[in-house]
Coordinates of C-alpha atoms (C1' of nucleotides) in Angstrom, one line a residue:
Chain I
M1 CA 147.5 102.0 91.0
S2 CA 145.5 99.6 89.0
A3 CA 142.4 100.7 87.2
T4 CA 140.1 98.2 89.0
R5 CA 141.2 98.2 92.6
K6 CA 139.5 95.6 94.6
A7 CA 136.1 95.0 93.1
L8 CA 132.9 96.7 94.1
D9 CA 131.8 94.3 96.8
N10 CA 131.7 96.9 99.5
E11 CA 129.7 100.0 99.0
A12 CA 132.4 102.5 99.3
E13 CA 134.3 102.0 96.1
E14 CA 133.9 104.5 93.3
P15 CA 133.6 102.9 89.9
T16 CA 136.1 103.7 87.2
A17 CA 135.1 105.2 83.9
R18 CA 135.0 101.8 82.2
Q19 CA 132.9 100.5 85.0
E20 CA 130.6 103.4 84.7
A21 CA 130.2 102.6 81.0
V22 CA 129.2 99.1 82.0
L23 CA 126.7 100.4 84.5
D24 CA 125.3 102.7 81.8
A25 CA 124.9 99.7 79.6
V26 CA 122.9 98.0 82.4
L27 CA 120.7 101.0 82.7
S28 CA 120.0 101.2 79.0
L29 CA 119.2 97.5 78.8
M30 CA 116.9 97.8 81.8
V31 CA 115.0 100.6 80.1
E32 CA 114.8 99.0 76.7
E33 CA 114.3 95.4 77.4
G34 CA 112.8 95.4 80.9
D35 CA 113.5 91.9 82.0
Q36 CA 116.0 90.6 79.4
L37 CA 118.6 91.8 81.8
T38 CA 120.9 88.7 81.6
M39 CA 124.6 88.7 82.3
N40 CA 125.1 87.7 78.7
A41 CA 123.1 90.6 77.4
V42 CA 125.0 93.1 79.6
A43 CA 128.4 91.7 78.5
R44 CA 127.3 92.0 74.9
R45 CA 125.9 95.5 75.3
A46 CA 128.9 96.7 77.2
S47 CA 131.4 94.9 75.0
C48 CA 133.0 93.2 77.9
S49 CA 133.4 89.7 79.0
K50 CA 131.3 88.0 81.6
E51 CA 134.5 87.1 83.4
T52 CA 135.2 90.8 83.9
L53 CA 131.6 91.5 85.1
Y54 CA 132.0 88.8 87.8
K55 CA 135.5 90.1 88.7
W56 CA 134.3 93.7 89.1
F57 CA 130.9 93.1 90.6
G58 CA 131.0 89.7 92.3
D59 CA 127.7 88.4 91.0
R60 CA 124.5 89.5 89.4
D61 CA 123.2 91.1 92.5
G62 CA 126.4 93.1 93.0
L63 CA 126.1 94.4 89.4
L64 CA 122.5 95.5 90.0
T65 CA 123.3 97.1 93.3
A66 CA 126.2 99.0 91.8
T67 CA 123.9 100.1 89.0
V68 CA 121.3 101.4 91.4
R69 CA 124.0 103.3 93.3
W70 CA 125.5 104.7 90.2
Q71 CA 122.1 106.0 89.0
A72 CA 121.3 107.3 92.4
A73 CA 124.6 109.2 92.5
R74 CA 123.8 111.2 89.4
V75 CA 120.3 112.2 90.4
R76 CA 121.7 114.7 92.9
A77 CA 120.7 118.0 91.3
G78 CA 118.8 121.1 92.1
R79 CA 119.6 123.7 94.7
Y80 CA 116.9 124.6 97.1
D81 CA 118.5 126.7 99.8
G82 CA 116.3 128.2 102.4
Q83 CA 117.6 131.7 102.3
N84 CA 115.8 134.7 100.9
L85 CA 112.8 134.0 103.0
D86 CA 110.0 135.7 101.2
V87 CA 106.8 133.9 100.1
A88 CA 107.6 134.2 96.4
A89 CA 111.0 132.5 96.9
L90 CA 109.5 129.8 99.0
R91 CA 106.8 129.1 96.5
D92 CA 109.4 129.0 93.7
S93 CA 111.5 126.6 95.7
L94 CA 108.6 124.3 96.4
K95 CA 107.5 124.4 92.8
D96 CA 110.9 123.7 91.4
F97 CA 111.2 120.9 93.9
A98 CA 107.9 119.4 92.8
A99 CA 108.7 119.7 89.1
N100 CA 112.1 118.1 89.6
W101 CA 110.7 115.2 91.5
L102 CA 107.9 114.6 89.0
T103 CA 110.6 114.7 86.2
V104 CA 112.6 112.1 88.0
I105 CA 109.8 109.6 88.8
S106 CA 108.4 109.8 85.3
S107 CA 111.7 109.2 83.6
P108 CA 112.1 105.8 82.0
T109 CA 115.2 105.1 84.0
S110 CA 113.6 105.7 87.3
I111 CA 110.6 103.6 86.3
A112 CA 112.8 100.7 85.3
L113 CA 115.0 101.0 88.4
N114 CA 112.0 101.1 90.7
R115 CA 110.5 98.1 89.0
L116 CA 113.7 96.2 89.5
A117 CA 114.0 97.2 93.1
I118 CA 110.4 96.3 93.8
G119 CA 110.9 92.9 92.2
H120 CA 113.8 92.3 94.4
A121 CA 111.9 93.4 97.5
A122 CA 109.6 90.5 96.8
S123 CA 112.3 87.9 97.0
H124 CA 114.3 88.7 100.1
K125 CA 117.7 88.7 98.5
S126 CA 119.8 91.8 98.4
N127 CA 118.6 95.2 99.4
L128 CA 117.9 97.2 96.3
G129 CA 114.6 98.4 97.9
P130 CA 116.3 100.2 100.8
I131 CA 118.9 101.7 98.5
V132 CA 116.3 103.1 96.1
L133 CA 114.3 104.3 99.1
A134 CA 117.3 106.0 100.7
N135 CA 118.3 107.8 97.5
G136 CA 114.7 108.6 96.4
R137 CA 112.0 109.2 98.9
F138 CA 114.2 109.8 101.9
A139 CA 116.8 111.8 100.1
I140 CA 114.4 114.3 98.9
G141 CA 112.8 114.4 102.3
E142 CA 116.1 115.4 103.8
R143 CA 116.7 118.0 101.1
L144 CA 113.3 119.6 101.5
R145 CA 113.2 119.7 105.2
P146 CA 115.5 122.7 105.6
V147 CA 113.3 124.6 103.1
L148 CA 110.2 123.8 105.2
E149 CA 111.9 124.7 108.4
A150 CA 113.2 127.9 107.0
G151 CA 109.8 128.8 105.9
R152 CA 108.4 128.1 109.3
E153 CA 111.2 130.2 110.9
A154 CA 110.3 133.0 108.6
G155 CA 106.6 132.8 109.6
L156 CA 105.6 131.7 106.2
L157 CA 104.6 128.2 107.0
D158 CA 102.7 126.6 109.8
F159 CA 103.1 123.0 110.8
D160 CA 104.0 120.8 113.7
D161 CA 106.1 118.1 112.3
P162 CA 108.4 118.7 109.3
E163 CA 108.2 115.0 108.3
T164 CA 104.4 115.0 108.3
A165 CA 104.4 118.3 106.3
F166 CA 106.8 116.8 103.8
R167 CA 104.7 113.7 103.4
T168 CA 101.7 115.9 102.7
F169 CA 103.6 117.7 100.0
F170 CA 104.9 114.4 98.7
G171 CA 101.3 113.2 98.3
L172 CA 100.1 116.3 96.7
V173 CA 102.9 116.2 94.1
G174 CA 103.0 112.5 93.3
R175 CA 99.4 111.6 93.7
D176 CA 98.8 108.4 91.6
V177 CA 101.6 109.1 89.1
Q178 CA 104.2 106.7 90.3
I179 CA 102.0 103.7 90.9
R180 CA 100.4 104.2 87.5
L181 CA 103.6 104.5 85.7
L182 CA 105.1 101.5 87.5
L183 CA 102.0 99.4 86.5
G184 CA 102.5 100.4 82.9
D185 CA 99.9 103.1 82.5
T186 CA 100.8 105.7 79.9
L187 CA 100.6 109.2 81.4
D188 CA 101.2 112.5 79.7
M189 CA 104.0 113.9 82.0
S190 CA 105.2 116.4 79.4
A191 CA 107.2 119.3 80.7
A192 CA 104.1 121.5 80.5
E193 CA 102.0 119.0 82.4
I194 CA 104.7 118.6 85.0
E195 CA 104.9 122.4 85.4
R196 CA 101.1 122.6 85.9
D197 CA 101.1 119.8 88.4
A198 CA 104.0 121.4 90.3
V199 CA 102.2 124.7 90.5
R200 CA 99.0 123.0 91.6
A201 CA 100.6 121.0 94.3
T202 CA 102.5 124.0 95.6
D203 CA 99.4 126.1 95.8
Q204 CA 97.5 123.3 97.6
F205 CA 100.4 122.8 100.1
L206 CA 100.5 126.6 100.8
A207 CA 96.7 126.6 101.2
L208 CA 97.1 123.9 103.9
H209 CA 100.3 125.1 105.6
G210 CA 100.8 128.7 104.5
R211 CA 100.4 131.3 107.2
K212 CA 99.0 134.7 106.4
P213 CA 101.9 137.1 107.0
S214 CA 99.5 139.5 108.7
A215 CA 101.2 139.1 112.0
P216 CA 104.8 138.3 111.0
K217 CA 105.8 137.8 114.7
A218 CA 108.5 140.5 114.6
Chain C
M1 CA 77.7 70.1 83.4
S2 CA 81.3 69.3 84.0
A3 CA 83.0 71.0 86.9
T4 CA 85.7 72.6 84.8
R5 CA 84.0 73.9 81.6
K6 CA 86.5 75.1 79.0
A7 CA 89.5 76.5 80.9
L8 CA 90.0 80.1 81.9
D9 CA 91.7 81.3 78.8
N10 CA 89.2 84.0 78.2
E11 CA 88.4 86.5 80.8
A12 CA 84.7 85.7 81.2
E13 CA 84.8 82.3 82.9
E14 CA 84.0 82.1 86.6
P15 CA 86.3 79.8 88.5
T16 CA 84.8 76.8 90.2
A17 CA 85.3 76.3 93.9
R18 CA 88.2 73.9 93.4
Q19 CA 89.8 76.4 91.1
E20 CA 89.3 79.2 93.6
A21 CA 91.1 77.0 96.2
V22 CA 94.0 76.8 93.7
L23 CA 94.0 80.5 93.3
D24 CA 94.0 81.0 97.1
A25 CA 97.0 78.7 97.2
V26 CA 98.7 81.0 94.7
L27 CA 97.9 84.0 96.8
S28 CA 99.2 82.5 100.0
L29 CA 102.4 81.4 98.2
M30 CA 102.8 84.8 96.8
V31 CA 102.5 86.5 100.2
E32 CA 104.7 84.0 102.0
E33 CA 107.5 83.2 99.6
G34 CA 107.5 86.2 97.4
D35 CA 109.2 84.9 94.3
Q36 CA 109.2 81.1 94.9
L37 CA 106.1 81.1 92.9
T38 CA 106.9 78.1 90.7
M39 CA 104.3 75.8 89.2
N40 CA 105.7 73.0 91.3
A41 CA 105.2 75.0 94.5
V42 CA 101.6 75.9 93.5
A43 CA 100.8 72.3 92.6
R44 CA 102.2 71.1 95.9
R45 CA 100.5 73.8 98.0
A46 CA 97.1 73.3 96.2
S47 CA 97.4 69.5 96.3
C48 CA 96.8 69.3 92.6
S49 CA 98.8 68.1 89.6
K50 CA 100.6 70.4 87.3
E51 CA 98.7 68.8 84.5
T52 CA 95.5 70.1 86.0
L53 CA 97.0 73.6 86.4
Y54 CA 97.9 73.7 82.7
K55 CA 94.6 72.3 81.7
W56 CA 92.7 74.9 83.7
F57 CA 94.8 78.0 83.2
G58 CA 96.7 77.4 80.0
D59 CA 100.2 78.4 81.2
R60 CA 101.9 80.2 84.1
D61 CA 100.7 83.6 82.9
G62 CA 97.1 82.5 82.7
L63 CA 97.4 81.2 86.3
L64 CA 98.7 84.6 87.5
T65 CA 96.1 86.5 85.5
A66 CA 93.3 84.4 87.0
T67 CA 94.8 84.9 90.5
V68 CA 94.9 88.7 90.0
R69 CA 91.3 88.7 88.8
W70 CA 90.2 86.5 91.6
Q71 CA 91.7 88.7 94.2
A72 CA 90.4 91.8 92.6
A73 CA 86.9 90.3 92.6
R74 CA 86.9 90.0 96.4
V75 CA 88.1 93.5 97.2
R76 CA 84.8 94.9 96.3
A77 CA 83.5 96.2 99.6
G78 CA 82.3 99.2 101.4
R79 CA 79.3 101.3 100.6
Y80 CA 79.7 105.0 100.1
D81 CA 76.4 106.2 98.8
G82 CA 76.0 109.9 98.2
Q83 CA 72.7 110.4 99.9
N84 CA 72.1 112.2 103.3
L85 CA 74.0 115.2 102.1
D86 CA 75.3 116.9 105.2
V87 CA 78.8 117.8 106.0
A88 CA 79.2 115.2 108.7
A89 CA 78.0 112.3 106.5
L90 CA 80.3 113.5 103.7
R91 CA 83.3 113.7 106.0
D92 CA 82.4 110.2 107.3
S93 CA 82.2 108.8 103.8
L94 CA 85.5 110.3 102.8
K95 CA 87.2 109.1 106.0
D96 CA 85.8 105.5 105.7
F97 CA 86.9 105.6 102.1
A98 CA 90.4 106.6 103.0
A99 CA 90.7 104.1 105.8
N100 CA 89.5 101.3 103.6
W101 CA 92.0 102.2 100.8
L102 CA 94.9 102.4 103.3
T103 CA 93.9 99.0 104.7
V104 CA 93.9 97.5 101.2
I105 CA 97.2 98.9 100.0
S106 CA 99.0 98.0 103.2
S107 CA 97.7 94.4 103.2
P108 CA 100.4 91.7 102.4
T109 CA 98.2 90.4 99.7
S110 CA 97.9 93.7 97.9
I111 CA 101.6 94.3 98.3
A112 CA 102.5 91.0 96.8
L113 CA 100.0 91.4 94.0
N114 CA 101.3 94.8 93.1
R115 CA 104.8 93.6 93.1
L116 CA 104.0 90.8 90.8
A117 CA 102.1 93.1 88.4
I118 CA 104.9 95.7 88.4
G119 CA 107.4 93.0 87.7
H120 CA 105.3 91.9 84.7
A121 CA 104.9 95.4 83.5
A122 CA 108.7 95.5 83.1
S123 CA 108.6 92.6 80.7
H124 CA 105.9 93.3 78.2
K125 CA 104.2 90.0 78.4
S126 CA 100.7 89.7 79.6
N127 CA 98.8 92.6 81.1
L128 CA 98.6 92.2 84.9
G129 CA 99.4 95.9 85.3
P130 CA 96.3 97.1 83.6
I131 CA 94.2 94.6 85.5
V132 CA 95.5 95.7 88.8
L133 CA 95.2 99.3 87.8
A134 CA 91.6 98.8 86.7
N135 CA 90.6 97.0 89.9
G136 CA 92.6 99.3 92.2
R137 CA 93.3 102.9 91.4
F138 CA 90.6 103.3 88.7
A139 CA 87.9 101.2 90.5
I140 CA 88.1 103.4 93.6
G141 CA 88.1 106.5 91.5
E142 CA 84.8 105.4 89.9
R143 CA 83.4 104.6 93.3
L144 CA 84.4 107.8 94.9
R145 CA 83.3 110.1 92.1
P146 CA 79.5 109.9 92.9
V147 CA 80.3 110.9 96.5
L148 CA 82.3 113.9 95.3
E149 CA 79.7 115.0 92.8
A150 CA 76.9 114.6 95.4
G151 CA 79.0 116.7 97.8
R152 CA 79.3 119.4 95.1
E153 CA 75.6 119.2 94.3
A154 CA 74.8 119.7 97.9
G155 CA 77.1 122.8 98.0
L156 CA 79.5 121.1 100.4
L157 CA 82.4 120.8 98.0
D158 CA 83.9 123.1 95.4
F159 CA 86.0 121.8 92.5
D160 CA 86.1 121.9 88.7
D161 CA 87.0 118.4 87.7
P162 CA 85.9 115.4 89.7
E163 CA 88.9 113.4 88.4
T164 CA 91.4 116.1 89.5
A165 CA 89.7 116.4 92.9
F166 CA 89.9 112.6 93.3
R167 CA 93.6 112.5 92.5
T168 CA 94.2 115.2 95.1
F169 CA 92.4 113.0 97.7
F170 CA 94.3 110.0 96.5
G171 CA 97.6 111.8 97.1
L172 CA 96.6 113.0 100.5
V173 CA 95.5 109.6 101.6
G174 CA 98.3 107.5 100.1
R175 CA 101.2 109.9 100.2
D176 CA 104.4 107.8 100.3
V177 CA 102.8 104.7 101.8
Q178 CA 102.4 102.5 98.8
I179 CA 105.9 103.0 97.3
R180 CA 107.5 102.5 100.6
L181 CA 105.7 99.3 101.2
L182 CA 106.4 98.1 97.7
L183 CA 110.1 98.8 98.2
G184 CA 110.2 96.8 101.4
D185 CA 110.0 99.5 104.0
T186 CA 108.3 98.6 107.2
L187 CA 105.6 101.0 108.1
D188 CA 103.3 101.0 111.1
M189 CA 99.9 100.9 109.4
S190 CA 98.1 99.6 112.4
A191 CA 94.3 100.2 112.5
A192 CA 94.9 103.2 114.8
E193 CA 97.5 104.7 112.5
I194 CA 95.2 104.2 109.5
E195 CA 92.4 105.8 111.3
R196 CA 94.6 108.8 112.1
D197 CA 95.8 109.1 108.5
A198 CA 92.3 108.8 107.2
V199 CA 91.0 111.6 109.4
R200 CA 94.0 113.8 108.5
A201 CA 93.6 113.3 104.8
T202 CA 89.9 114.0 105.0
D203 CA 90.4 117.2 106.9
Q204 CA 93.1 118.3 104.5
F205 CA 90.9 117.5 101.5
L206 CA 87.9 119.4 103.0
A207 CA 90.2 122.3 103.8
L208 CA 91.1 122.5 100.1
H209 CA 87.8 121.7 98.5
G210 CA 85.2 122.2 101.2
R211 CA 82.8 125.1 100.8
K212 CA 81.5 127.0 103.8
P213 CA 77.8 126.4 103.8
S214 CA 77.2 130.1 104.5
A215 CA 75.4 130.6 101.3
P216 CA 73.8 127.2 100.6
K217 CA 72.5 128.4 97.3
A218 CA 68.8 127.7 98.1
Chain J
dC1 C1' 79.4 46.4 88.1
dC2 C1' 81.8 48.6 84.3
dC3 C1' 83.5 52.5 81.8
dG4 C1' 85.4 56.7 81.0
dA5 C1' 86.4 61.3 82.4
dA6 C1' 88.8 64.0 85.6
dC7 C1' 92.5 64.3 88.5
dC8 C1' 96.8 63.3 91.4
dG9 C1' 101.7 62.4 91.9
dT10 C1' 105.9 61.8 89.7
dA11 C1' 109.1 61.5 86.2
dA12 C1' 111.1 63.3 82.1
dC13 C1' 112.4 67.0 78.6
dG14 C1' 114.2 71.3 76.8
dT15 C1' 115.7 75.6 77.6
dA16 C1' 117.4 79.8 79.7
dC17 C1' 120.6 81.6 82.6
dG18 C1' 124.0 82.4 86.4
dG19 C1' 128.5 81.3 87.0
dT20 C1' 133.3 79.4 85.6
dA21 C1' 137.3 78.1 82.5
dC22 C1' 140.3 79.1 78.9
dG23 C1' 142.8 80.6 74.8
dG24 C1' 143.9 84.7 72.3
dT25 C1' 144.7 89.8 72.4
dT26 C1' 145.6 94.3 74.0
dT27 C1' 148.1 97.4 77.2
dG28 C1' 151.2 99.2 80.3
dT29 C1' 156.0 98.9 82.2
dG30 C1' 161.0 98.1 82.8
Chain L
dC1 C1' 161.6 93.9 73.2
dA2 C1' 160.0 91.0 77.0
dC3 C1' 156.8 90.1 80.4
dA4 C1' 152.8 90.2 83.1
dA5 C1' 148.3 91.9 84.1
dA6 C1' 143.9 93.0 82.5
dC7 C1' 140.5 91.9 79.4
dC8 C1' 137.6 90.1 75.4
dG9 C1' 135.0 86.4 73.2
dT10 C1' 133.4 81.9 73.5
dA11 C1' 132.6 77.6 75.1
dC12 C1' 131.1 75.0 78.9
dC13 C1' 128.7 73.3 83.3
dG14 C1' 125.0 72.8 86.7
dT15 C1' 120.7 74.0 88.1
dA16 C1' 116.1 75.8 88.2
dC17 C1' 111.9 75.9 86.1
dG18 C1' 108.1 75.8 82.6
dT19 C1' 106.0 72.4 80.1
dT20 C1' 104.6 67.7 78.7
dA21 C1' 103.8 62.8 79.3
dC22 C1' 102.2 58.8 81.9
dG23 C1' 100.7 55.4 85.2
dG24 C1' 97.5 54.9 89.0
dT25 C1' 93.3 56.4 91.6
dT26 C1' 88.7 58.4 92.4
dC27 C1' 84.1 59.2 91.1
dG28 C1' 79.7 59.7 88.7
dG29 C1' 76.5 57.6 85.2
dG30 C1' 74.5 53.8 82.6

DNA sequence: CCCGAACCGTAACGTACGGTACGGTTTGTG
DNA sequence: CACAAACCGTACCGTACGTTACGGTTCGGG
């Protein structure tokens, strides 16, 4: 049972601890230096040889892909189960969800990662864009959908299409934050500010899709 | 009166017709090839010499900056004056505004330009990010504000801070469209779809900030 | 007609970087 | 201890591209 198995060409392989350290080095370089993300710099930062990098990840693109996947894997957090269906719990779930999402997209790591993926979407090589999309936008959509549907089942929410409802919530939460951060604007995004934004977005969403529990429909 | 004046190092200079043709070549290359935006390719596409490019724009960064400015200058369109203060006119103004904005951000040119600026925001060289931000997000904010304030003056809208109200509208209109397009997702965004989205966003905004004209406050 | 400025097309230069090769060192195993 | 695999550090190669240089051509003014 060797420590490196086959290499991470295919998506399935889990990186070893050492490989994770390398990927963390890539992330830190990406955040600090932005574009000075050369194979030499990675090898230096990770104290490994370029030969090892190519052995493990195939090429530069494979390294970046593995890095995106590695970061995506650790974002998984937050439990938002759709039980306890009263309006306060629903509001709390939505608010926590919004706050968590704002925290993620305003983190330096997320900003650097999205910039990288967007740059790669310009050239048509590799598919970092779809990966980031699948683990960001679409992942949270999937995670929030049960909450929304549970809210609808409980007569607390009113909407036709869960996807459309989610996109409305997404817009109310994110607004112009992500594009401004990606373009280099400096935004407050302190914990207090995020909390305020999350509450506001949640209130607005409930104002649009909340149903008065006057006729709870048995 | 030479045709080329000094060069476009400083922001003030207006490009000549020939220079505009060069900038259009840059734009078309940006949209078509994405990253194959080399000085050689630009010179070939624009049928000019590289020497001329450097004489006019200083360096590659100057050329890109001039291109961003040139494109920004032509986006100016749409009139949304705040007169005729009835609810139908306000709704129309908001809807046209939303449709126009969605059309802009879903155009290939805008996508390519934002990708370029985001890539440059990663490296700290130049300031394409602020330029795009100033001519995109902030420009429309400034243009919509009078509409919102006129609506408030007329008793049709209710909000505390125009900026916050605008950001809500911005979120309801854009939702996840821009980030998905930037990351390479293929979205419908046909004229019909844009129209639907604009109407929906406007209705939602009015549901949140519209005021029933029951007591028009003399 | 003549001259010079502006410009085109191409060639050439220097560097940065992705990718490869290799010698020396560590590490795990029988 | 011996041996092999993995790995580190560094040097090296080829290419792409930004930038500069130069010869030839067009064009407007005197």
